[in-house]
Amino acid sequence: MATAYIETTIPSLYTGRPAQRLVETTPSSRWRASHGEEMKAAITVITFVARHLLFVLFAIVAGCVLWTIVYGLLLGVAVIWNQGLGGPLAYPTGIMMILGVTIFIGWGIFAPASAIGAGFCRVFNLPKLAAIPVVFVSAFALSYLLYWAYIMALTTHPMPSTWIVLKNFTIFLSLPLGAYWWLTEGPGALFDAFRRWLGCRLRQKEHKMNMALAVTGDKISK
């Protein structure tokens, strides 16, 4: 059975008063609307995961290429200057370290922190740029928890103070975190900021036009 309700839209450009229209709803239309919202949310999640997955893979490839170049240069220098060539495991060890560190930091800290920041902005309807401090705090909290788990499980050393962990995080991971976020989420955040700014300007312009039309209407009626 169809139902109907009055939908109030934005103020009319000519009257300055909210325009109203009769909207008919049916169970199928309500299902399509809810299904559309679910699909939109699913697409947002899928694109986020794919973006961060591909970026970490790109960082792994870039790190391996850089290590290959550095290792080749060091090997060439050793041959030219008749120095020791080192052990046969030096090159694969470097590759494994790049893989482990990049995956651990990228998918274990940076990507989850970015997800927390994006979810925070979505829940509270904030600009995406507002996620920056949330991402920093989340990344620090995740790194602290992972470090605490490492200390508790594999060592007998006491856990350092929070300030020491924060200092080390700021020195060694804040710049990589910033580069990671700006490369993965920065373009979308800047586009979101521009879209919000443009929408605000359009609303202000429409409000001024409505006020001018309302004043003109009052003068004509008098």
Coordinates of C-alpha atoms in Angstrom, one line a residue:
M1 CA 0.0 0.0 0.0
A2 CA 1.4 3.4 -1.0
T3 CA 1.7 6.2 1.5
A4 CA 2.4 9.8 0.9
Y5 CA 4.1 12.6 2.8
I6 CA 5.1 16.2 2.4
E7 CA 8.7 16.7 1.7
T8 CA 10.2 20.1 2.5
T9 CA 13.0 21.2 0.2
I10 CA 15.5 24.1 0.2
P11 CA 14.0 27.6 0.2
S12 CA 12.5 28.5 -3.2
L13 CA 14.6 30.9 -5.2
Y14 CA 11.5 33.1 -6.0
T15 CA 9.5 33.0 -2.7
G16 CA 12.2 32.7 -0.1
R17 CA 10.0 30.1 1.6
P18 CA 10.6 26.3 1.8
A19 CA 9.1 24.6 -1.2
Q20 CA 6.9 21.5 -0.6
R21 CA 6.0 18.6 -2.8
L22 CA 4.0 15.5 -2.4
V23 CA 6.1 12.3 -2.4
E24 CA 4.5 8.9 -2.7
T25 CA 6.3 6.0 -1.1
T26 CA 5.8 2.3 -1.5
P27 CA 7.6 -0.7 0.1
S28 CA 9.6 -1.2 -3.2
S29 CA 10.7 2.5 -3.3
R30 CA 11.8 2.4 0.4
W31 CA 13.7 -0.9 -0.3
R32 CA 15.4 0.7 -3.3
A33 CA 16.4 3.7 -1.2
S34 CA 17.8 1.6 1.6
H35 CA 19.5 -0.7 -0.9
G36 CA 21.1 2.3 -2.6
E37 CA 22.5 3.5 0.7
E38 CA 23.9 0.1 1.5
M39 CA 25.5 -0.2 -1.9
K40 CA 27.0 3.3 -1.5
A41 CA 28.5 2.3 1.9
A42 CA 29.8 -1.0 0.5
I43 CA 31.5 0.8 -2.5
T44 CA 33.1 3.3 -0.1
V45 CA 34.5 0.5 2.0
I46 CA 35.7 -1.5 -1.0
T47 CA 37.5 1.4 -2.6
F48 CA 39.1 2.3 0.8
V49 CA 40.4 -1.2 1.2
A50 CA 41.6 -1.5 -2.4
R51 CA 43.3 1.9 -2.2
H52 CA 45.3 1.1 0.9
L53 CA 46.1 -2.5 -0.3
L54 CA 47.5 -1.2 -3.6
F55 CA 49.5 1.6 -1.9
V56 CA 51.2 -0.8 0.5
L57 CA 52.0 -3.2 -2.4
F58 CA 53.4 -0.2 -4.3
A59 CA 55.5 0.8 -1.3
I60 CA 56.8 -2.8 -1.1
V61 CA 57.8 -2.8 -4.8
A62 CA 59.4 0.7 -4.5
G63 CA 61.4 -0.4 -1.4
C64 CA 62.6 -3.6 -3.1
V65 CA 63.7 -1.7 -6.2
L66 CA 65.5 0.9 -4.1
W67 CA 67.2 -1.8 -2.1
T68 CA 68.2 -3.6 -5.3
I69 CA 69.8 -0.4 -6.6
V70 CA 71.6 0.3 -3.4
Y71 CA 72.8 -3.3 -3.1
G72 CA 74.1 -3.2 -6.7
L73 CA 76.0 0.0 -6.1
L74 CA 77.5 -1.4 -2.9
L75 CA 78.5 -4.6 -4.8
G76 CA 80.1 -2.5 -7.6
V77 CA 82.0 -0.5 -5.1
A78 CA 83.2 -3.6 -3.3
V79 CA 84.4 -5.1 -6.6
I80 CA 86.2 -1.9 -7.7
W81 CA 87.9 -1.4 -4.4
N82 CA 88.6 -5.1 -4.0
Q83 CA 86.6 -5.3 -0.8
G84 CA 84.6 -8.2 0.6
L85 CA 81.4 -9.0 -1.2
G86 CA 79.5 -9.9 2.0
G87 CA 77.4 -13.0 2.6
P88 CA 75.0 -14.4 0.1
L89 CA 72.1 -13.8 2.4
A90 CA 72.5 -10.0 2.5
Y91 CA 70.3 -9.2 -0.5
P92 CA 67.4 -11.6 0.4
T93 CA 67.6 -10.5 4.0
G94 CA 67.1 -6.9 3.0
I95 CA 64.1 -7.9 0.8
M96 CA 62.5 -9.8 3.7
M97 CA 63.0 -6.9 6.1
I98 CA 61.4 -4.5 3.6
L99 CA 58.4 -6.9 3.2
G100 CA 58.0 -7.4 6.9
V101 CA 58.4 -3.7 8.0
T102 CA 56.2 -2.3 5.2
I103 CA 53.4 -4.8 5.7
F104 CA 53.5 -4.5 9.5
I105 CA 53.5 -0.7 9.5
G106 CA 51.3 -0.2 6.5
W107 CA 48.5 -2.7 7.2
G108 CA 49.1 -3.0 10.9
I109 CA 49.2 0.7 11.9
F110 CA 48.7 3.2 9.0
A111 CA 45.7 1.7 7.2
P112 CA 43.7 0.9 10.4
A113 CA 44.4 4.4 11.7
S114 CA 43.3 5.9 8.4
A115 CA 40.1 3.8 8.6
I116 CA 39.4 5.1 12.2
G117 CA 39.8 8.7 11.0
A118 CA 37.6 8.1 8.0
G119 CA 34.9 6.4 10.1
F120 CA 35.1 9.3 12.7
C121 CA 34.5 11.9 10.1
R122 CA 31.7 9.9 8.5
V123 CA 29.8 9.3 11.8
F124 CA 30.0 13.0 12.9
N125 CA 29.6 14.4 9.3
L126 CA 32.9 16.2 9.5
P127 CA 35.2 17.3 6.6
K128 CA 37.7 14.6 5.7
L129 CA 40.6 16.9 6.7
A130 CA 39.4 16.7 10.3
A131 CA 40.6 13.1 10.3
I132 CA 44.3 14.2 10.5
P133 CA 44.5 14.5 14.3
V134 CA 42.3 11.4 14.7
V135 CA 44.6 9.4 12.4
F136 CA 47.7 10.6 14.3
V137 CA 46.3 9.6 17.7
S138 CA 44.9 6.3 16.4
A139 CA 48.3 5.4 14.8
F140 CA 50.1 6.2 18.1
A141 CA 47.6 4.1 20.1
L142 CA 48.0 1.2 17.7
S143 CA 51.8 1.4 17.7
Y144 CA 51.7 1.6 21.5
L145 CA 49.5 -1.5 21.8
L146 CA 51.6 -3.5 19.4
Y147 CA 54.8 -2.5 21.2
W148 CA 53.3 -3.4 24.5
A149 CA 52.3 -6.8 23.1
Y150 CA 55.8 -7.3 21.8
I151 CA 57.4 -6.4 25.2
M152 CA 55.0 -8.6 27.1
A153 CA 55.3 -11.6 24.8
L154 CA 58.9 -11.7 23.6
T155 CA 61.1 -9.8 26.1
T156 CA 61.6 -9.3 29.8
H157 CA 62.2 -5.6 29.6
P158 CA 59.8 -3.2 31.3
M159 CA 57.5 -1.1 29.1
P160 CA 58.8 2.4 28.5
S161 CA 56.8 5.4 29.5
T162 CA 54.1 6.7 27.2
W163 CA 56.1 9.9 26.6
I164 CA 59.1 8.0 25.4
V165 CA 57.0 5.9 23.0
L166 CA 55.3 9.1 21.8
K167 CA 58.6 10.8 21.2
N168 CA 59.9 7.8 19.2
F169 CA 56.7 7.6 17.3
T170 CA 56.8 11.3 16.4
I171 CA 60.5 11.1 15.3
F172 CA 60.3 7.9 13.3
L173 CA 56.7 7.4 12.1
S174 CA 55.0 10.8 12.0
L175 CA 56.5 11.8 8.7
P176 CA 55.9 8.4 7.0
L177 CA 52.3 8.5 8.4
G178 CA 51.7 12.0 7.0
A179 CA 53.0 11.0 3.6
Y180 CA 51.0 7.8 3.6
W181 CA 47.7 9.6 4.5
W182 CA 48.2 12.4 2.1
L183 CA 48.9 10.0 -0.8
T184 CA 46.0 7.7 0.0
E185 CA 43.3 10.0 1.5
G186 CA 44.7 13.5 0.8
P187 CA 43.2 13.9 -2.7
G188 CA 39.8 12.9 -1.6
A189 CA 40.0 15.1 1.5
L190 CA 40.9 18.1 -0.6
F191 CA 38.1 17.4 -3.0
D192 CA 35.7 17.1 -0.1
A193 CA 36.9 20.5 1.3
F194 CA 36.4 22.1 -2.1
R195 CA 32.9 20.6 -2.4
R196 CA 31.9 21.8 1.0
W197 CA 33.3 25.3 0.3
L198 CA 31.5 25.5 -3.0
G199 CA 28.3 24.3 -1.4
C200 CA 28.6 27.0 1.3
R201 CA 29.2 29.7 -1.3
L202 CA 26.2 28.6 -3.3
R203 CA 24.0 28.5 -0.2
Q204 CA 25.1 32.0 0.7
K205 CA 24.5 33.3 -2.8
E206 CA 21.0 31.7 -2.9
H207 CA 20.2 33.2 0.5
K208 CA 21.2 36.7 -0.6
M209 CA 19.1 36.3 -3.8
N210 CA 16.1 35.1 -1.8
M211 CA 16.5 38.0 0.6
A212 CA 16.7 40.5 -2.3
L213 CA 13.6 38.9 -3.9
A214 CA 11.7 39.0 -0.6
V215 CA 12.5 42.7 -0.2
T216 CA 11.4 43.4 -3.7
G217 CA 8.2 41.5 -3.2
D218 CA 7.4 43.5 0.0
K219 CA 8.0 46.7 -1.9
I220 CA 5.7 45.6 -4.7
S221 CA 3.0 44.5 -2.3
K222 CA 3.1 47.9 -0.6

